[in-house]
Amino acid sequence: MNVPYSGFVIAMAASSDGTNPWLQLVPFAAVLGIFYFIILLPMKRKQQKVQQFLEGLKVGDRVITTGGIHGQVTKLGGDVIQIQIADKVRIDVSRAAVGGLQGQPPVQEPATTETANR
């Protein structure tokens, strides 16, 4: 009979010093817990904050895109919004490209490229 995890089971059963083999998993579980609370949970909260901001956009809001374009929202669509950036100049941008409201800290980080960092 070929059991796929037989090596793992044998390794777990062969404990020469008499300690519980499940104790070896405690450090691994601790690392996973630390990873979750330090990295994943804050990232999830930030994504929720950005989603709430983007859903709350309304006509007349003065916004800044992640590319640095300043303008006023003139029309809202599904995933696309229209921004007036000058008199009689309107552009369509992705809703996800809106970084925040003018005069407030950005909700999303500005777009960066590798060439901009040089």
Coordinates of N, CA, C and O in Angstrom, one line a residue:
M1 N 0.8 -1.2 0.0 CA 0.0 0.0 0.0 C 0.9 1.2 0.0 O 1.8 1.3 0.8
N2 N 0.6 2.2 -0.9 CA 1.4 3.4 -1.0 C 0.7 4.5 -0.4 O -0.3 5.0 -0.9
V3 N 1.1 5.0 0.8 CA 0.5 6.1 1.5 C 1.4 7.4 1.1 O 2.6 7.4 1.4
P4 N 0.7 8.4 0.6 CA 1.5 9.6 0.1 C 2.3 10.3 1.2 O 3.3 10.9 1.0
Y5 N 1.8 10.3 2.4 CA 2.4 11.1 3.5 C 3.1 10.2 4.5 O 3.3 10.5 5.7
S6 N 3.5 9.0 4.1 CA 4.0 8.0 5.1 C 5.3 8.5 5.6 O 5.6 8.3 6.8
G7 N 6.2 9.3 4.8 CA 7.4 9.8 5.4 C 7.2 10.8 6.4 O 7.9 10.9 7.4
F8 N 6.2 11.7 6.3 CA 5.8 12.7 7.2 C 5.3 12.0 8.5 O 5.7 12.4 9.6
V9 N 4.5 11.0 8.4 CA 3.9 10.3 9.6 C 5.1 9.6 10.3 O 5.1 9.7 11.6
I10 N 6.0 9.0 9.6 CA 7.1 8.3 10.3 C 8.0 9.3 11.0 O 8.5 9.1 12.1
A11 N 8.2 10.5 10.3 CA 9.1 11.5 10.9 C 8.4 12.1 12.2 O 9.1 12.4 13.1
M12 N 7.1 12.2 12.1 CA 6.4 12.8 13.3 C 6.4 11.7 14.4 O 6.4 12.1 15.6
A13 N 6.4 10.4 14.1 CA 6.3 9.4 15.1 C 7.7 9.1 15.8 O 7.8 8.7 16.9
A14 N 8.7 9.4 15.0 CA 10.1 9.1 15.5 C 10.6 10.3 16.3 O 11.3 11.1 15.8
S15 N 10.3 10.3 17.5 CA 10.8 11.4 18.4 C 11.7 10.7 19.4 O 11.2 10.1 20.4
S16 N 13.0 10.9 19.3 CA 13.9 10.2 20.1 C 14.0 10.8 21.6 O 14.4 10.1 22.5
D17 N 13.8 12.1 21.7 CA 13.9 12.6 23.0 C 12.7 12.7 23.9 O 12.6 13.2 25.0
G18 N 11.6 12.1 23.3 CA 10.4 12.0 24.1 C 9.5 13.2 24.1 O 8.5 13.2 24.8
T19 N 9.8 14.2 23.3 CA 8.9 15.4 23.3 C 7.8 15.2 22.3 O 7.9 14.4 21.4
N20 N 6.8 15.9 22.5 CA 5.6 15.8 21.6 C 6.0 16.4 20.2 O 6.4 17.5 20.1
P21 N 5.8 15.7 19.2 CA 6.1 16.2 17.8 C 5.3 17.4 17.4 O 5.7 18.1 16.5
W22 N 4.1 17.5 18.0 CA 3.3 18.7 17.6 C 3.9 20.0 18.1 O 3.5 21.1 17.7
L23 N 4.7 19.9 19.1 CA 5.4 21.1 19.6 C 6.3 21.8 18.6 O 6.6 23.0 18.7
Q24 N 6.7 21.0 17.6 CA 7.6 21.5 16.6 C 6.8 22.5 15.7 O 7.4 23.3 15.0
L25 N 5.5 22.4 15.7 CA 4.6 23.2 14.8 C 4.3 24.6 15.5 O 3.8 25.5 14.9
V26 N 4.6 24.7 16.8 CA 4.3 25.9 17.5 C 5.1 27.1 16.9 O 4.5 28.2 16.7
P27 N 6.4 27.1 16.7 CA 7.1 28.2 16.1 C 6.5 28.6 14.7 O 6.4 29.8 14.4
F28 N 6.1 27.6 13.9 CA 5.6 27.8 12.6 C 4.2 28.6 12.8 O 4.0 29.6 12.0
A29 N 3.4 28.1 13.7 CA 2.1 28.8 13.9 C 2.3 30.2 14.4 O 1.6 31.2 14.1
A30 N 3.3 30.4 15.3 CA 3.6 31.8 15.8 C 4.1 32.7 14.6 O 3.6 33.9 14.6
V31 N 4.9 32.2 13.7 CA 5.3 33.0 12.6 C 4.1 33.4 11.7 O 4.0 34.5 11.3
L32 N 3.2 32.4 11.5 CA 2.0 32.7 10.7 C 1.1 33.8 11.4 O 0.6 34.7 10.8
G33 N 1.0 33.7 12.7 CA 0.2 34.6 13.5 C 0.8 36.0 13.4 O 0.1 37.0 13.2
I34 N 2.1 36.1 13.5 CA 2.8 37.4 13.5 C 2.6 38.0 12.1 O 2.3 39.2 11.9
F35 N 2.8 37.2 11.0 CA 2.6 37.6 9.7 C 1.2 38.2 9.4 O 1.1 39.2 8.8
Y36 N 0.2 37.5 10.0 CA -1.1 37.9 9.8 C -1.4 39.3 10.4 O -1.9 40.2 9.8
F37 N -1.0 39.4 11.7 CA -1.3 40.7 12.4 C -0.4 41.8 12.0 O -0.8 43.0 12.2
I38 N 0.8 41.6 11.5 CA 1.7 42.7 11.1 C 1.5 43.1 9.7 O 1.6 44.3 9.3
I39 N 1.2 42.2 8.8 CA 1.2 42.5 7.4 C -0.3 42.4 6.8 O -0.8 43.3 6.2
L40 N -0.9 41.3 7.0 CA -2.2 41.0 6.3 C -3.3 41.9 6.8 O -4.1 42.4 6.1
L41 N -3.5 42.0 8.1 CA -4.6 42.7 8.7 C -4.5 44.2 8.4 O -5.5 44.8 8.0
P42 N -3.4 44.9 8.5 CA -3.3 46.3 8.1 C -3.6 46.5 6.7 O -4.2 47.5 6.3
M43 N -3.1 45.6 5.8 CA -3.4 45.7 4.4 C -4.9 45.6 4.1 O -5.4 46.3 3.3
K44 N -5.5 44.7 4.8 CA -7.0 44.5 4.6 C -7.7 45.7 5.0 O -8.7 46.1 4.3
R45 N -7.3 46.3 6.1 CA -8.0 47.5 6.6 C -7.8 48.7 5.6 O -8.7 49.4 5.4
K46 N -6.6 48.8 5.1 CA -6.3 49.9 4.1 C -7.2 49.7 2.8 O -7.7 50.6 2.3
Q47 N -7.3 48.4 2.4 CA -8.1 48.2 1.2 C -9.6 48.5 1.4 O -10.2 49.1 0.5
Q48 N -10.1 48.2 2.6 CA -11.5 48.6 3.0 C -11.6 50.1 3.0 O -12.6 50.6 2.5
K49 N -10.7 50.8 3.5 CA -10.7 52.3 3.6 C -10.7 52.9 2.2 O -11.5 53.8 1.9
V50 N -9.9 52.4 1.3 CA -9.8 52.8 -0.1 C -11.1 52.6 -0.8 O -11.7 53.4 -1.5
Q51 N -11.7 51.3 -0.6 CA -13.0 51.0 -1.2 C -14.1 51.9 -0.8 O -14.9 52.4 -1.6
Q52 N -14.1 52.2 0.5 CA -15.2 53.1 1.0 C -15.0 54.5 0.4 O -16.0 55.2 0.1
F53 N -13.8 55.0 0.3 CA -13.5 56.3 -0.3 C -14.0 56.3 -1.7 O -14.7 57.3 -2.1
L54 N -13.6 55.3 -2.5 CA -14.0 55.3 -3.9 C -15.5 55.2 -4.1 O -16.1 55.8 -5.1
E55 N -16.2 54.5 -3.3 CA -17.6 54.3 -3.4 C -18.3 55.6 -2.9 O -19.4 55.9 -3.4
G56 N -17.7 56.4 -2.1 CA -18.2 57.7 -1.6 C -18.0 58.9 -2.5 O -18.4 60.0 -2.1
L57 N -17.3 58.7 -3.6 CA -17.1 59.9 -4.5 C -18.4 60.4 -5.0 O -19.3 59.6 -5.3
K58 N -18.4 61.7 -5.2 CA -19.6 62.3 -5.8 C -19.3 63.5 -6.7 O -18.1 64.0 -6.7
V59 N -20.2 63.9 -7.5 CA -20.0 65.0 -8.5 C -19.6 66.2 -7.7 O -20.3 66.5 -6.7
G60 N -18.6 66.9 -8.1 CA -18.2 68.2 -7.5 C -17.0 68.0 -6.6 O -16.4 69.0 -6.1
D61 N -16.6 66.8 -6.2 CA -15.4 66.5 -5.4 C -14.2 66.9 -6.2 O -14.0 66.6 -7.4
R62 N -13.3 67.6 -5.5 CA -12.0 68.0 -6.1 C -11.0 66.9 -5.7 O -10.7 66.7 -4.5
V63 N -10.5 66.2 -6.7 CA -9.6 65.0 -6.5 C -8.3 65.1 -7.1 O -8.0 66.0 -7.9
I64 N -7.4 64.2 -6.6 CA -6.1 64.1 -7.2 C -5.9 62.6 -7.6 O -6.2 61.7 -6.8
T65 N -5.5 62.4 -8.8 CA -5.3 61.0 -9.3 C -3.9 60.5 -8.8 O -3.1 61.3 -8.3
T66 N -3.7 59.2 -8.9 CA -2.5 58.7 -8.4 C -1.3 59.1 -9.4 O -0.2 59.0 -9.0
G67 N -1.7 59.5 -10.6 CA -0.7 60.1 -11.5 C -0.4 61.5 -11.3 O 0.5 62.1 -11.9
G68 N -1.1 62.2 -10.4 CA -0.8 63.6 -10.0 C -1.7 64.6 -10.7 O -1.4 65.8 -10.7
I69 N -2.8 64.2 -11.4 CA -3.7 65.1 -12.1 C -4.7 65.6 -11.1 O -5.3 64.8 -10.4
H70 N -4.8 66.9 -11.0 CA -5.8 67.6 -10.2 C -7.1 67.9 -11.0 O -6.9 68.4 -12.1
G71 N -8.2 67.7 -10.4 CA -9.4 68.1 -11.2 C -10.7 67.9 -10.3 O -10.6 67.6 -9.1
Q72 N -11.8 68.2 -10.9 CA -13.1 68.1 -10.2 C -13.9 67.1 -10.9 O -14.1 67.1 -12.2
V73 N -14.6 66.2 -10.1 CA -15.4 65.2 -10.7 C -16.7 65.8 -11.3 O -17.4 66.6 -10.7
T74 N -16.9 65.5 -12.6 CA -18.1 66.0 -13.3 C -19.1 64.9 -13.6 O -20.3 65.2 -13.8
K75 N -18.7 63.6 -13.7 CA -19.6 62.6 -14.0 C -19.1 61.3 -13.4 O -17.9 61.0 -13.5
L76 N -20.0 60.5 -12.9 CA -19.6 59.2 -12.3 C -20.2 58.1 -13.1 O -21.4 58.1 -13.5
G77 N -19.4 57.1 -13.4 CA -19.9 55.9 -14.1 C -19.6 54.7 -13.3 O -19.3 54.8 -12.1
G78 N -19.6 53.5 -13.8 CA -19.3 52.3 -13.1 C -17.8 52.3 -12.6 O -17.6 52.6 -11.4
D79 N -16.9 52.0 -13.5 CA -15.5 52.0 -13.1 C -14.7 53.2 -13.6 O -13.6 53.3 -13.4
V80 N -15.5 54.1 -14.3 CA -14.8 55.2 -14.9 C -15.5 56.5 -14.4 O -16.7 56.6 -14.3
I81 N -14.7 57.5 -14.1 CA -15.2 58.8 -13.7 C -14.7 59.9 -14.7 O -13.6 59.7 -15.3
Q82 N -15.4 61.0 -14.8 CA -14.9 62.1 -15.7 C -14.5 63.2 -14.7 O -15.2 63.6 -13.8
I83 N -13.3 63.7 -15.1 CA -12.7 64.8 -14.3 C -12.5 66.0 -15.2 O -11.9 65.9 -16.3
Q84 N -12.9 67.1 -14.7 CA -12.6 68.4 -15.4 C -11.3 68.9 -14.8 O -11.2 69.2 -13.7
I85 N -10.3 69.1 -15.7 CA -8.9 69.5 -15.3 C -8.7 70.9 -15.7 O -7.7 71.6 -15.2
A86 N -9.5 71.5 -16.6 CA -9.4 72.9 -17.0 C -10.7 73.3 -17.6 O -11.6 72.4 -17.8
D87 N -10.9 74.6 -18.0 CA -12.1 75.0 -18.7 C -12.3 74.2 -19.9 O -11.4 74.2 -20.8
K88 N -13.4 73.5 -20.1 CA -13.8 72.7 -21.2 C -12.8 71.6 -21.5 O -12.8 71.2 -22.7
V89 N -12.1 71.2 -20.6 CA -11.2 70.0 -20.7 C -11.6 69.0 -19.7 O -11.4 69.2 -18.5
R90 N -12.1 67.9 -20.2 CA -12.5 66.8 -19.3 C -11.9 65.5 -19.8 O -11.7 65.2 -20.9
I91 N -11.5 64.7 -18.8 CA -10.8 63.4 -19.1 C -11.6 62.3 -18.3 O -12.1 62.5 -17.3
D92 N -11.5 61.1 -18.9 CA -12.1 60.0 -18.3 C -10.9 59.2 -17.6 O -9.9 58.9 -18.3
V93 N -11.1 58.9 -16.4 CA -10.0 58.1 -15.7 C -10.7 56.9 -15.0 O -11.9 57.0 -14.7
S94 N -10.0 55.9 -14.7 CA -10.5 54.8 -13.9 C -10.8 55.3 -12.5 O -10.0 56.1 -11.9
R95 N -11.8 54.8 -11.9 CA -12.1 55.1 -10.5 C -11.0 54.7 -9.6 O -10.7 55.5 -8.6
A96 N -10.3 53.6 -9.9 CA -9.2 53.2 -9.0 C -8.0 54.1 -9.1 O -7.1 54.0 -8.3
A97 N -8.0 55.0 -10.1 CA -6.8 55.9 -10.3 C -7.0 57.2 -9.4 O -6.0 57.9 -9.3
V98 N -8.1 57.3 -8.7 CA -8.3 58.5 -7.8 C -7.5 58.2 -6.5 O -7.8 57.2 -5.9
G99 N -6.6 59.1 -6.2 CA -5.7 58.9 -5.0 C -6.3 59.5 -3.8 O -5.9 59.1 -2.7
G100 N -7.1 60.5 -3.9 CA -7.6 61.2 -2.7 C -8.2 62.5 -3.1 O -8.2 62.9 -4.2
L101 N -8.7 63.2 -2.1 CA -9.3 64.5 -2.2 C -8.2 65.6 -2.1 O -7.2 65.4 -1.4
Q102 N -8.4 66.7 -2.8 CA -7.4 67.8 -2.7 C -7.4 68.4 -1.3 O -8.5 68.6 -0.8
G103 N -6.3 68.7 -0.8 CA -6.2 69.3 0.5 C -6.2 68.3 1.7 O -6.2 68.6 2.8
Q104 N -6.3 67.0 1.4 CA -6.3 65.9 2.4 C -5.2 64.9 2.1 O -4.7 64.8 0.9
P105 N -4.8 64.2 3.1 CA -3.7 63.2 2.8 C -4.3 62.1 1.8 O -5.5 61.8 1.8
P106 N -3.4 61.6 1.0 CA -3.9 60.6 0.0 C -4.4 59.3 0.6 O -3.8 58.9 1.6
V107 N -5.4 58.8 0.0 CA -6.0 57.6 0.4 C -5.2 56.4 -0.2 O -4.9 55.4 0.5
Q108 N -4.8 56.6 -1.4 CA -3.9 55.6 -2.1 C -2.6 56.2 -2.3 O -2.4 57.4 -2.4
E109 N -1.5 55.4 -2.4 CA -0.2 55.8 -2.7 C -0.1 56.2 -4.1 O -0.7 55.6 -5.0
P110 N 0.7 57.3 -4.4 CA 0.8 57.7 -5.8 C 1.5 56.7 -6.7 O 2.3 55.9 -6.1
A111 N 1.2 56.7 -8.0 CA 1.9 55.7 -8.9 C 3.3 56.0 -9.0 O 3.8 57.2 -9.1
T112 N 4.1 55.0 -8.9 CA 5.6 55.1 -9.0 C 6.1 54.2 -10.1 O 5.5 53.1 -10.3
T113 N 7.1 54.6 -10.7 CA 7.8 53.7 -11.7 C 9.2 53.6 -11.4 O 9.8 54.4 -10.6
E114 N 9.9 52.6 -11.9 CA 11.3 52.4 -11.6 C 12.1 53.5 -12.1 O 13.1 53.9 -11.5
T115 N 11.7 54.2 -13.2 CA 12.5 55.3 -13.7 C 12.3 56.5 -12.9 O 13.2 57.4 -12.8
A116 N 11.2 56.7 -12.2 CA 11.0 57.8 -11.4 C 11.9 57.8 -10.1 O 12.2 58.8 -9.5
N117 N 12.3 56.6 -9.7 CA 13.1 56.5 -8.5 C 14.6 56.7 -8.7 O 15.3 56.7 -7.8
R118 N 15.0 56.8 -10.0 CA 16.4 57.0 -10.3 C 16.8 58.4 -10.1 O 16.2 59.3 -10.3

